[in-house]
PDB file of C-alpha atoms in Angstrom:
ATOM      1  CA  ILE A   1     -66.675  -5.829 -17.075  1.00  0.00           C
ATOM      2  CA  MET A   2     -62.484  -5.071 -15.820  1.00  0.00           C
ATOM      3  CA  GLY A   3     -60.290  -4.167 -18.521  1.00  0.00           C
ATOM      4  CA  ARG A   4     -62.350  -1.169 -20.278  1.00  0.00           C
ATOM      5  CA  PRO A   5     -62.905   0.861 -16.932  1.00  0.00           C
ATOM      6  CA  MET A   6     -58.314  -0.214 -16.227  1.00  0.00           C
ATOM      7  CA  VAL A   7     -58.702   1.563 -19.716  1.00  0.00           C
ATOM      8  CA  MET A   8     -60.250   4.803 -19.645  1.00  0.00           C
ATOM      9  CA  ASN A   9     -58.366   4.970 -16.008  1.00  0.00           C
ATOM     10  CA  LEU A  10     -55.161   4.895 -17.960  1.00  0.00           C
ATOM     11  CA  LEU A  11     -56.776   7.693 -20.343  1.00  0.00           C
ATOM     12  CA  LYS A  12     -57.816   9.818 -17.831  1.00  0.00           C
ATOM     13  CA  ALA A  13     -53.691   9.345 -15.847  1.00  0.00           C
ATOM     14  CA  GLY A  14     -52.681  10.784 -19.419  1.00  0.00           C
ATOM     15  CA  ALA A  15     -50.821   7.209 -20.187  1.00  0.00           C
ATOM     16  CA  ASN A  16     -50.412   6.523 -23.903  1.00  0.00           C
ATOM     17  CA  VAL A  17     -52.682   3.903 -24.402  1.00  0.00           C
ATOM     18  CA  ILE A  18     -52.651   0.920 -27.719  1.00  0.00           C
ATOM     19  CA  GLY A  19     -54.639  -1.700 -27.161  1.00  0.00           C
ATOM     20  CA  PHE A  20     -55.835  -4.926 -28.858  1.00  0.00           C
ATOM     21  CA  ASP A  21     -58.853  -6.786 -27.925  1.00  0.00           C
ATOM     22  CA  THR A  22     -60.594  -9.348 -30.262  1.00  0.00           C
ATOM     23  CA  ASN A  23     -64.237  -7.450 -29.788  1.00  0.00           C
ATOM     24  CA  ALA A  24     -63.940  -4.661 -32.202  1.00  0.00           C
ATOM     25  CA  GLU A  25     -66.878  -3.067 -30.594  1.00  0.00           C
ATOM     26  CA  VAL A  26     -64.834  -2.425 -27.479  1.00  0.00           C
ATOM     27  CA  VAL A  27     -61.840  -1.262 -29.326  1.00  0.00           C
ATOM     28  CA  ALA A  28     -64.013   0.922 -31.868  1.00  0.00           C
ATOM     29  CA  ASP A  29     -65.428   2.509 -28.014  1.00  0.00           C
ATOM     30  CA  LEU A  30     -62.359   2.630 -26.085  1.00  0.00           C
ATOM     31  CA  THR A  31     -60.023   4.593 -29.600  1.00  0.00           C
ATOM     32  CA  LYS A  32     -63.262   7.528 -29.137  1.00  0.00           C
ATOM     33  CA  SER A  33     -62.082   8.029 -25.501  1.00  0.00           C
ATOM     34  CA  GLY A  34     -58.487   8.226 -27.197  1.00  0.00           C
ATOM     35  CA  MET A  35     -56.822   4.661 -27.280  1.00  0.00           C
ATOM     36  CA  SER A  36     -54.713   3.467 -30.238  1.00  0.00           C
ATOM     37  CA  SER A  37     -55.539   0.332 -31.794  1.00  0.00           C
ATOM     38  CA  ALA A  38     -52.868  -2.533 -32.713  1.00  0.00           C
ATOM     39  CA  PRO A  39     -54.269  -5.430 -34.970  1.00  0.00           C
ATOM     40  CA  SER A  40     -52.437  -8.090 -33.211  1.00  0.00           C
ATOM     41  CA  PRO A  41     -51.339  -8.502 -29.590  1.00  0.00           C
ATOM     42  CA  GLU A  42     -47.232  -8.611 -31.398  1.00  0.00           C
ATOM     43  CA  ALA A  43     -48.289  -5.369 -32.914  1.00  0.00           C
ATOM     44  CA  VAL A  44     -48.661  -3.904 -29.052  1.00  0.00           C
ATOM     45  CA  ALA A  45     -45.466  -5.498 -28.004  1.00  0.00           C
ATOM     46  CA  GLN A  46     -43.361  -3.950 -30.701  1.00  0.00           C
ATOM     47  CA  ALA A  47     -45.044  -0.466 -29.923  1.00  0.00           C
ATOM     48  CA  CYS A  48     -44.980  -0.755 -26.365  1.00  0.00           C
ATOM     49  CA  PRO A  49     -42.342  -1.011 -23.531  1.00  0.00           C
ATOM     50  CA  LEU A  50     -45.121  -2.197 -21.104  1.00  0.00           C
ATOM     51  CA  VAL A  51     -47.535  -4.606 -22.138  1.00  0.00           C
ATOM     52  CA  ILE A  52     -50.890  -5.204 -20.126  1.00  0.00           C
ATOM     53  CA  LEU A  53     -52.997  -8.703 -19.877  1.00  0.00           C
ATOM     54  CA  MET A  54     -55.994  -8.446 -18.532  1.00  0.00           C
ATOM     55  CA  LEU A  55     -57.764 -11.880 -19.688  1.00  0.00           C
ATOM     56  CA  PRO A  56     -60.588 -13.969 -18.634  1.00  0.00           C
ATOM     57  CA  ASP A  57     -58.233 -17.253 -18.243  1.00  0.00           C
ATOM     58  CA  THR A  58     -55.021 -19.500 -18.278  1.00  0.00           C
ATOM     59  CA  ALA A  59     -55.495 -20.856 -21.835  1.00  0.00           C
ATOM     60  CA  ILE A  60     -55.741 -17.334 -23.255  1.00  0.00           C
ATOM     61  CA  VAL A  61     -52.941 -15.957 -21.631  1.00  0.00           C
ATOM     62  CA  GLU A  62     -50.946 -18.208 -22.902  1.00  0.00           C
ATOM     63  CA  LYS A  63     -52.302 -17.648 -26.676  1.00  0.00           C
ATOM     64  CA  VAL A  64     -52.247 -14.002 -26.336  1.00  0.00           C
ATOM     65  CA  VAL A  65     -48.182 -14.330 -24.906  1.00  0.00           C
ATOM     66  CA  MET A  66     -47.258 -17.396 -26.841  1.00  0.00           C
ATOM     67  CA  GLY A  67     -49.312 -17.954 -29.624  1.00  0.00           C
ATOM     68  CA  THR A  68     -49.455 -17.021 -33.244  1.00  0.00           C
ATOM     69  CA  ASN A  69     -48.769 -13.212 -33.443  1.00  0.00           C
ATOM     70  CA  GLY A  70     -48.413 -13.003 -30.321  1.00  0.00           C
ATOM     71  CA  VAL A  71     -46.950 -10.769 -27.694  1.00  0.00           C
ATOM     72  CA  ARG A  72     -43.904 -12.895 -27.062  1.00  0.00           C
ATOM     73  CA  ALA A  73     -42.986 -12.343 -30.876  1.00  0.00           C
ATOM     74  CA  GLY A  74     -42.959  -8.585 -30.577  1.00  0.00           C
ATOM     75  CA  LEU A  75     -41.235  -8.321 -27.480  1.00  0.00           C
ATOM     76  CA  GLN A  76     -38.989  -5.321 -26.904  1.00  0.00           C
ATOM     77  CA  LYS A  77     -36.087  -5.712 -25.225  1.00  0.00           C
ATOM     78  CA  GLY A  78     -36.162  -4.375 -21.684  1.00  0.00           C
ATOM     79  CA  ALA A  79     -39.699  -4.462 -22.108  1.00  0.00           C
ATOM     80  CA  ILE A  80     -42.310  -5.563 -18.667  1.00  0.00           C
ATOM     81  CA  VAL A  81     -45.482  -8.011 -19.627  1.00  0.00           C
ATOM     82  CA  MET A  82     -47.696  -7.479 -17.277  1.00  0.00           C
ATOM     83  CA  ASP A  83     -50.853  -9.501 -16.195  1.00  0.00           C
ATOM     84  CA  MET A  84     -53.295  -8.293 -14.236  1.00  0.00           C
ATOM     85  CA  GLY A  85     -55.795 -11.301 -14.493  1.00  0.00           C
ATOM     86  CA  THR A  86     -56.538 -14.333 -12.524  1.00  0.00           C
ATOM     87  CA  THR A  87     -53.959 -17.228 -13.842  1.00  0.00           C
ATOM     88  CA  ARG A  88     -52.860 -20.423 -12.365  1.00  0.00           C
ATOM     89  CA  VAL A  89     -49.614 -19.926 -10.352  1.00  0.00           C
ATOM     90  CA  ALA A  90     -47.367 -22.543 -12.388  1.00  0.00           C
ATOM     91  CA  SER A  91     -48.107 -21.183 -15.507  1.00  0.00           C
ATOM     92  CA  THR A  92     -47.549 -17.628 -14.385  1.00  0.00           C
ATOM     93  CA  LYS A  93     -44.026 -19.035 -13.728  1.00  0.00           C
ATOM     94  CA  GLU A  94     -43.393 -20.556 -17.153  1.00  0.00           C
ATOM     95  CA  LEU A  95     -44.167 -17.701 -18.781  1.00  0.00           C
ATOM     96  CA  ALA A  96     -42.286 -14.933 -16.998  1.00  0.00           C
ATOM     97  CA  ARG A  97     -39.565 -18.143 -17.798  1.00  0.00           C
ATOM     98  CA  GLU A  98     -40.308 -17.389 -21.978  1.00  0.00           C
ATOM     99  CA  VAL A  99     -40.579 -13.495 -21.658  1.00  0.00           C
ATOM    100  CA  GLN A 100     -37.789 -12.861 -19.060  1.00  0.00           C
ATOM    101  CA  ALA A 101     -35.784 -15.180 -22.502  1.00  0.00           C
ATOM    102  CA  GLN A 102     -36.599 -12.821 -24.675  1.00  0.00           C
ATOM    103  CA  GLY A 103     -35.131 -10.076 -23.092  1.00  0.00           C
ATOM    104  CA  ALA A 104     -37.811  -8.545 -20.922  1.00  0.00           C
ATOM    105  CA  GLU A 105     -39.317  -8.755 -17.716  1.00  0.00           C
ATOM    106  CA  TYR A 106     -42.185 -10.401 -16.572  1.00  0.00           C
ATOM    107  CA  VAL A 107     -44.969  -9.103 -13.198  1.00  0.00           C
ATOM    108  CA  ASP A 108     -48.312 -10.754 -12.481  1.00  0.00           C
ATOM    109  CA  ALA A 109     -50.582  -7.915 -10.893  1.00  0.00           C
ATOM    110  CA  PRO A 110     -53.923  -9.507 -10.245  1.00  0.00           C
ATOM    111  CA  VAL A 111     -56.900  -7.036  -8.567  1.00  0.00           C
ATOM    112  CA  SER A 112     -59.551  -7.621  -6.691  1.00  0.00           C
ATOM    113  CA  GLY A 113     -62.917  -4.910  -6.009  1.00  0.00           C
ATOM    114  CA  GLY A 114     -64.899  -6.066  -9.562  1.00  0.00           C
ATOM    115  CA  GLN A 115     -66.332  -3.628 -11.196  1.00  0.00           C
ATOM    116  CA  VAL A 116     -66.958  -1.165  -9.166  1.00  0.00           C
ATOM    117  CA  GLY A 117     -63.188  -0.663  -8.135  1.00  0.00           C
ATOM    118  CA  ALA A 118     -62.185  -0.569 -11.820  1.00  0.00           C
ATOM    119  CA  GLU A 119     -64.182   2.101 -12.375  1.00  0.00           C
ATOM    120  CA  GLN A 120     -64.025   4.562  -9.603  1.00  0.00           C
ATOM    121  CA  GLY A 121     -59.596   3.155  -9.823  1.00  0.00           C
ATOM    122  CA  THR A 122     -59.990   2.059  -6.371  1.00  0.00           C
ATOM    123  CA  LEU A 123     -58.728  -1.853  -7.801  1.00  0.00           C
ATOM    124  CA  SER A 124     -56.503  -4.121  -4.881  1.00  0.00           C
ATOM    125  CA  ILE A 125     -53.566  -5.091  -6.908  1.00  0.00           C
ATOM    126  CA  MET A 126     -50.857  -7.707  -5.447  1.00  0.00           C
ATOM    127  CA  ALA A 127     -48.232  -8.154  -7.596  1.00  0.00           C
ATOM    128  CA  GLY A 128     -45.647 -10.505  -7.906  1.00  0.00           C
ATOM    129  CA  ALA A 129     -42.172  -9.015  -9.605  1.00  0.00           C
ATOM    130  CA  THR A 130     -39.036  -8.137  -8.953  1.00  0.00           C
ATOM    131  CA  GLU A 131     -38.314  -5.283  -6.633  1.00  0.00           C
ATOM    132  CA  GLU A 132     -37.183  -3.116  -9.927  1.00  0.00           C
ATOM    133  CA  ALA A 133     -40.278  -4.156 -12.006  1.00  0.00           C
ATOM    134  CA  PHE A 134     -42.467  -3.326  -9.318  1.00  0.00           C
ATOM    135  CA  ALA A 135     -40.975   0.080  -8.841  1.00  0.00           C
ATOM    136  CA  THR A 136     -40.967   0.713 -12.989  1.00  0.00           C
ATOM    137  CA  VAL A 137     -44.981  -0.566 -12.897  1.00  0.00           C
ATOM    138  CA  LYS A 138     -45.711   1.186  -9.493  1.00  0.00           C
ATOM    139  CA  PRO A 139     -47.438   4.354 -10.852  1.00  0.00           C
ATOM    140  CA  VAL A 140     -49.227   2.519 -13.498  1.00  0.00           C
ATOM    141  CA  LEU A 141     -50.535   0.461 -11.083  1.00  0.00           C
ATOM    142  CA  GLU A 142     -51.638   3.652  -9.126  1.00  0.00           C
ATOM    143  CA  ALA A 143     -54.015   4.818 -11.630  1.00  0.00           C
ATOM    144  CA  MET A 144     -56.107   1.844 -11.503  1.00  0.00           C
ATOM    145  CA  GLY A 145     -55.603   0.980  -8.025  1.00  0.00           C
ATOM    146  CA  LYS A 146     -55.594   1.815  -4.419  1.00  0.00           C
ATOM    147  CA  ASN A 147     -53.914  -0.545  -2.609  1.00  0.00           C
ATOM    148  CA  VAL A 148     -51.136  -1.921  -4.488  1.00  0.00           C
ATOM    149  CA  THR A 149     -48.974  -4.539  -2.681  1.00  0.00           C
ATOM    150  CA  ARG A 150     -45.743  -6.444  -3.743  1.00  0.00           C
ATOM    151  CA  ILE A 151     -46.122  -9.536  -2.801  1.00  0.00           C
ATOM    152  CA  GLY A 152     -42.928 -10.926  -3.409  1.00  0.00           C
ATOM    153  CA  ASP A 153     -41.823 -12.340  -6.727  1.00  0.00           C
ATOM    154  CA  ILE A 154     -42.885 -13.632  -9.582  1.00  0.00           C
ATOM    155  CA  GLY A 155     -45.892 -15.815  -8.346  1.00  0.00           C
ATOM    156  CA  ALA A 156     -46.864 -14.161  -5.238  1.00  0.00           C
ATOM    157  CA  GLY A 157     -49.427 -11.744  -6.421  1.00  0.00           C
ATOM    158  CA  GLN A 158     -51.395 -14.642  -8.414  1.00  0.00           C
ATOM    159  CA  VAL A 159     -51.208 -17.088  -4.743  1.00  0.00           C
ATOM    160  CA  ALA A 160     -52.647 -13.777  -3.201  1.00  0.00           C
ATOM    161  CA  LYS A 161     -55.165 -13.581  -5.272  1.00  0.00           C
ATOM    162  CA  ALA A 162     -56.117 -17.512  -4.836  1.00  0.00           C
ATOM    163  CA  ALA A 163     -56.143 -16.178  -1.116  1.00  0.00           C
ATOM    164  CA  ASN A 164     -58.596 -13.850  -2.297  1.00  0.00           C
ATOM    165  CA  GLN A 165     -61.005 -15.351  -3.715  1.00  0.00           C
ATOM    166  CA  ILE A 166     -61.299 -18.120  -1.506  1.00  0.00           C
ATOM    167  CA  ILE A 167     -62.328 -15.618   1.120  1.00  0.00           C
ATOM    168  CA  VAL A 168     -64.363 -13.881  -1.951  1.00  0.00           C
ATOM    169  CA  GLY A 169     -66.589 -17.020  -2.571  1.00  0.00           C
ATOM    170  CA  THR A 170     -66.675 -18.427   1.285  1.00  0.00           C
ATOM    171  CA  THR A 171     -67.879 -15.007   2.594  1.00  0.00           C
ATOM    172  CA  ILE A 172     -70.748 -14.919  -0.534  1.00  0.00           C
ATOM    173  CA  GLY A 173     -71.689 -18.009   0.353  1.00  0.00           C
ATOM    174  CA  ALA A 174     -71.806 -16.848   4.290  1.00  0.00           C
ATOM    175  CA  VAL A 175     -73.870 -13.849   3.423  1.00  0.00           C
ATOM    176  CA  ALA A 176     -76.132 -16.058   1.160  1.00  0.00           C
ATOM    177  CA  GLU A 177     -77.138 -18.602   3.986  1.00  0.00           C
ATOM    178  CA  ALA A 178     -77.160 -15.171   6.497  1.00  0.00           C
ATOM    179  CA  LEU A 179     -79.368 -13.484   4.571  1.00  0.00           C
ATOM    180  CA  THR A 180     -81.993 -16.799   3.701  1.00  0.00           C
ATOM    181  CA  LEU A 181     -81.939 -17.609   7.501  1.00  0.00           C
ATOM    182  CA  ALA A 182     -83.390 -14.395   8.049  1.00  0.00           C
ATOM    183  CA  LYS A 183     -85.892 -14.371   4.842  1.00  0.00           C
ATOM    184  CA  ARG A 184     -86.795 -17.911   5.918  1.00  0.00           C
ATOM    185  CA  ALA A 185     -87.930 -16.916   9.359  1.00  0.00           C
ATOM    186  CA  GLY A 186     -89.891 -13.955   8.221  1.00  0.00           C
ATOM    187  CA  VAL A 187     -87.729 -11.114   9.101  1.00  0.00           C
ATOM    188  CA  ASP A 188     -86.342  -8.501   6.751  1.00  0.00           C
ATOM    189  CA  PRO A 189     -83.580  -9.685   5.363  1.00  0.00           C
ATOM    190  CA  ALA A 190     -82.404  -5.687   4.001  1.00  0.00           C
ATOM    191  CA  VAL A 191     -83.157  -4.609   7.371  1.00  0.00           C
ATOM    192  CA  VAL A 192     -80.997  -7.733   8.827  1.00  0.00           C
ATOM    193  CA  ARG A 193     -77.872  -6.484   6.050  1.00  0.00           C
ATOM    194  CA  GLU A 194     -78.203  -3.024   7.351  1.00  0.00           C
ATOM    195  CA  ALA A 195     -77.957  -4.100  10.898  1.00  0.00           C
ATOM    196  CA  LEU A 196     -75.322  -6.122  10.384  1.00  0.00           C
ATOM    197  CA  CYS A 197     -72.858  -4.087   8.264  1.00  0.00           C
ATOM    198  CA  GLY A 198     -72.585  -1.871  11.317  1.00  0.00           C
ATOM    199  CA  GLY A 199     -71.226  -4.441  13.046  1.00  0.00           C
ATOM    200  CA  PHE A 200     -68.662  -7.614  13.752  1.00  0.00           C
ATOM    201  CA  ALA A 201     -69.682  -9.132  10.276  1.00  0.00           C
ATOM    202  CA  SER A 202     -69.490  -5.953   8.181  1.00  0.00           C
ATOM    203  CA  SER A 203     -68.158  -6.320   4.987  1.00  0.00           C
ATOM    204  CA  ARG A 204     -67.074  -5.403   1.544  1.00  0.00           C
ATOM    205  CA  ILE A 205     -69.544  -8.406  -0.004  1.00  0.00           C
ATOM    206  CA  LEU A 206     -71.971  -7.530   2.865  1.00  0.00           C
ATOM    207  CA  GLU A 207     -72.429  -4.173   1.736  1.00  0.00           C
ATOM    208  CA  LEU A 208     -72.607  -5.006  -1.928  1.00  0.00           C
ATOM    209  CA  HIS A 209     -73.152  -8.455  -2.360  1.00  0.00           C
ATOM    210  CA  GLY A 210     -75.686  -8.799   0.388  1.00  0.00           C
ATOM    211  CA  LYS A 211     -77.573  -6.176  -1.355  1.00  0.00           C
ATOM    212  CA  ARG A 212     -77.870  -7.641  -4.921  1.00  0.00           C
ATOM    213  CA  MET A 213     -79.366 -11.005  -2.955  1.00  0.00           C
ATOM    214  CA  VAL A 214     -81.870  -8.843  -0.991  1.00  0.00           C
ATOM    215  CA  GLU A 215     -83.014  -6.940  -4.269  1.00  0.00           C
ATOM    216  CA  GLY A 216     -82.450  -9.809  -6.398  1.00  0.00           C
ATOM    217  CA  ASN A 217     -80.210  -7.900  -8.637  1.00  0.00           C
ATOM    218  CA  PHE A 218     -77.366 -10.590 -10.456  1.00  0.00           C
ATOM    219  CA  VAL A 219     -76.572  -8.062 -13.744  1.00  0.00           C
ATOM    220  CA  PRO A 220     -72.722  -9.261 -13.495  1.00  0.00           C
ATOM    221  CA  GLY A 221     -69.892  -7.305 -11.530  1.00  0.00           C
ATOM    222  CA  GLY A 222     -68.470 -10.532 -11.075  1.00  0.00           C
ATOM    223  CA  ARG A 223     -69.790 -13.702 -13.513  1.00  0.00           C
ATOM    224  CA  CYS A 224     -70.181 -16.959 -11.208  1.00  0.00           C
ATOM    225  CA  THR A 225     -68.351 -18.478 -14.446  1.00  0.00           C
ATOM    226  CA  THR A 226     -65.494 -16.014 -13.501  1.00  0.00           C
ATOM    227  CA  GLN A 227     -65.230 -17.364  -9.209  1.00  0.00           C
ATOM    228  CA  ARG A 228     -65.639 -20.520 -10.231  1.00  0.00           C
ATOM    229  CA  LYS A 229     -62.597 -21.130 -12.119  1.00  0.00           C
ATOM    230  CA  ASP A 230     -60.402 -19.060  -9.430  1.00  0.00           C
ATOM    231  CA  MET A 231     -62.228 -21.243  -6.738  1.00  0.00           C
ATOM    232  CA  PHE A 232     -60.853 -23.974  -9.065  1.00  0.00           C
ATOM    233  CA  GLN A 233     -57.554 -23.069  -9.439  1.00  0.00           C
ATOM    234  CA  ALA A 234     -57.243 -22.362  -5.996  1.00  0.00           C
ATOM    235  CA  LEU A 235     -57.941 -25.885  -4.990  1.00  0.00           C
ATOM    236  CA  GLU A 236     -55.559 -27.002  -7.648  1.00  0.00           C
ATOM    237  CA  TYR A 237     -53.107 -25.127  -6.332  1.00  0.00           C
ATOM    238  CA  GLY A 238     -53.853 -26.046  -2.566  1.00  0.00           C
ATOM    239  CA  GLU A 239     -53.527 -29.956  -3.782  1.00  0.00           C
ATOM    240  CA  SER A 240     -50.206 -29.084  -5.229  1.00  0.00           C
ATOM    241  CA  LEU A 241     -48.951 -28.048  -1.528  1.00  0.00           C
ATOM    242  CA  GLY A 242     -50.757 -31.174   0.209  1.00  0.00           C
ATOM    243  CA  LEU A 243     -53.852 -28.808   1.342  1.00  0.00           C
ATOM    244  CA  ASP A 244     -56.939 -29.888   1.714  1.00  0.00           C
ATOM    245  CA  LEU A 245     -59.388 -26.678   1.125  1.00  0.00           C
ATOM    246  CA  PRO A 246     -62.937 -28.296   2.386  1.00  0.00           C
ATOM    247  CA  LEU A 247     -64.678 -24.838   2.246  1.00  0.00           C
ATOM    248  CA  THR A 248     -63.681 -23.620  -0.938  1.00  0.00           C
ATOM    249  CA  SER A 249     -64.372 -27.132  -2.603  1.00  0.00           C
ATOM    250  CA  ALA A 250     -67.624 -26.538  -1.240  1.00  0.00           C
ATOM    251  CA  VAL A 251     -68.930 -23.219  -2.210  1.00  0.00           C
ATOM    252  CA  LYS A 252     -67.331 -24.226  -5.819  1.00  0.00           C
ATOM    253  CA  GLY A 253     -69.352 -27.077  -6.090  1.00  0.00           C
ATOM    254  CA  MET A 254     -71.927 -24.759  -5.465  1.00  0.00           C
ATOM    255  CA  TYR A 255     -71.827 -22.662  -8.565  1.00  0.00           C
ATOM    256  CA  ASP A 256     -70.829 -25.766 -10.619  1.00  0.00           C
ATOM    257  CA  SER A 257     -74.166 -26.394 -10.079  1.00  0.00           C
ATOM    258  CA  LEU A 258     -75.412 -22.301 -10.598  1.00  0.00           C
ATOM    259  CA  ILE A 259     -73.232 -23.081 -14.079  1.00  0.00           C
ATOM    260  CA  THR A 260     -75.098 -26.119 -14.817  1.00  0.00           C
ATOM    261  CA  GLU A 261     -78.355 -24.741 -14.825  1.00  0.00           C
ATOM    262  CA  GLY A 262     -77.548 -21.873 -17.147  1.00  0.00           C
ATOM    263  CA  HIS A 263     -77.064 -18.932 -14.608  1.00  0.00           C
ATOM    264  CA  GLY A 264     -73.538 -18.689 -15.460  1.00  0.00           C
ATOM    265  CA  ASP A 265     -73.030 -15.723 -16.912  1.00  0.00           C
ATOM    266  CA  LEU A 266     -75.346 -14.103 -13.512  1.00  0.00           C
ATOM    267  CA  ASP A 267     -73.118 -12.285 -10.692  1.00  0.00           C
ATOM    268  CA  HIS A 268     -71.531 -14.199  -7.775  1.00  0.00           C
ATOM    269  CA  SER A 269     -74.154 -12.789  -5.530  1.00  0.00           C
ATOM    270  CA  ALA A 270     -76.569 -15.379  -7.302  1.00  0.00           C
ATOM    271  CA  LEU A 271     -75.216 -17.995  -5.285  1.00  0.00           C
ATOM    272  CA  VAL A 272     -78.008 -17.283  -2.609  1.00  0.00           C
ATOM    273  CA  LYS A 273     -80.049 -19.533  -5.357  1.00  0.00           C
ATOM    274  CA  ILE A 274     -78.529 -22.258  -4.509  1.00  0.00           C
ATOM    275  CA  ILE A 275     -79.157 -21.627  -0.617  1.00  0.00           C
ATOM    276  CA  GLU A 276     -82.832 -20.319  -1.274  1.00  0.00           C
ATOM    277  CA  GLY A 277     -83.309 -24.112  -3.028  1.00  0.00           C
ATOM    278  CA  GLU A 278     -84.730 -22.401  -6.355  1.00  0.00           C
ATOM    279  CA  VAL A 279     -81.577 -23.992  -7.708  1.00  0.00           C
ATOM    280  CA  PRO A 280     -81.253 -28.052  -7.571  1.00  0.00           C
ATOM    281  CA  HIS A 281     -77.796 -28.293  -5.567  1.00  0.00           C
ATOM    282  CA  GLU A 282     -76.590 -31.612  -4.332  1.00  0.00           C
ATOM    283  CA  PRO A 283     -73.666 -31.471  -1.921  1.00  0.00           C
ATOM    284  CA  GLN A 284     -70.593 -33.723  -2.574  1.00  0.00           C
ATOM    285  CA  ASN A 285     -69.008 -35.494   0.281  1.00  0.00           C
ATOM    286  CA  GLN A 286     -65.690 -33.459   1.249  1.00  0.00           C
TER     287      GLN A 286
END
């Protein structure tokens, strides 16, 4: 969903992209557009001074970096490994230590903006890196995103992404409740959404995900499974800080129910199915 359009934008910017993916169909499609392919993450690292990771979860990031034929094994001295997925903060810092021990540098640069932002090259990118590493990767990031910000040192980008996903998930929940309220009252939710988009309640979530809810279009731009994973990571990190996040916990529980009922691959705006009562959900005591 995200990696393919991000590669396309790098190619459009004139970058020499050498890629690896376990999905041979994706690789074949991108090679037609100008990407070169490599047989493993190790081979990518051997060929590239900048290795970009865009992967589904922390376990896969760890495997790709540290595993057999992984990135670490092929790293050049002075290279940069940049993780653009949503990865646990503690794991990010540990991976950075492993990469730095090889004489390379690490950047965490997770993104927000979904498939639309990836396709349009307008992603918001929040980076954790040294100032020197950020200065090196910033032109590359600007080929994929519109709002590129160094948040702080390594791990800070993932903290910002956790905050982002709290806002995204809980706002999807609020929009779902508001539009369902309108619908249950006999008022056209499409018209309500249009009116609210011009006021203080306006947001990208209301604009894009509210439209999906109104239309019942849940073809994934961001999957329920991914949103649930990100909110779980935010809760886990909050707990490590001694922080209770009750709204995040409540919405994460709704995504648990959606996934249990077989809707995990739907767009995360499908949360409205819980609010409408289409999918059963038993709220947990917070």
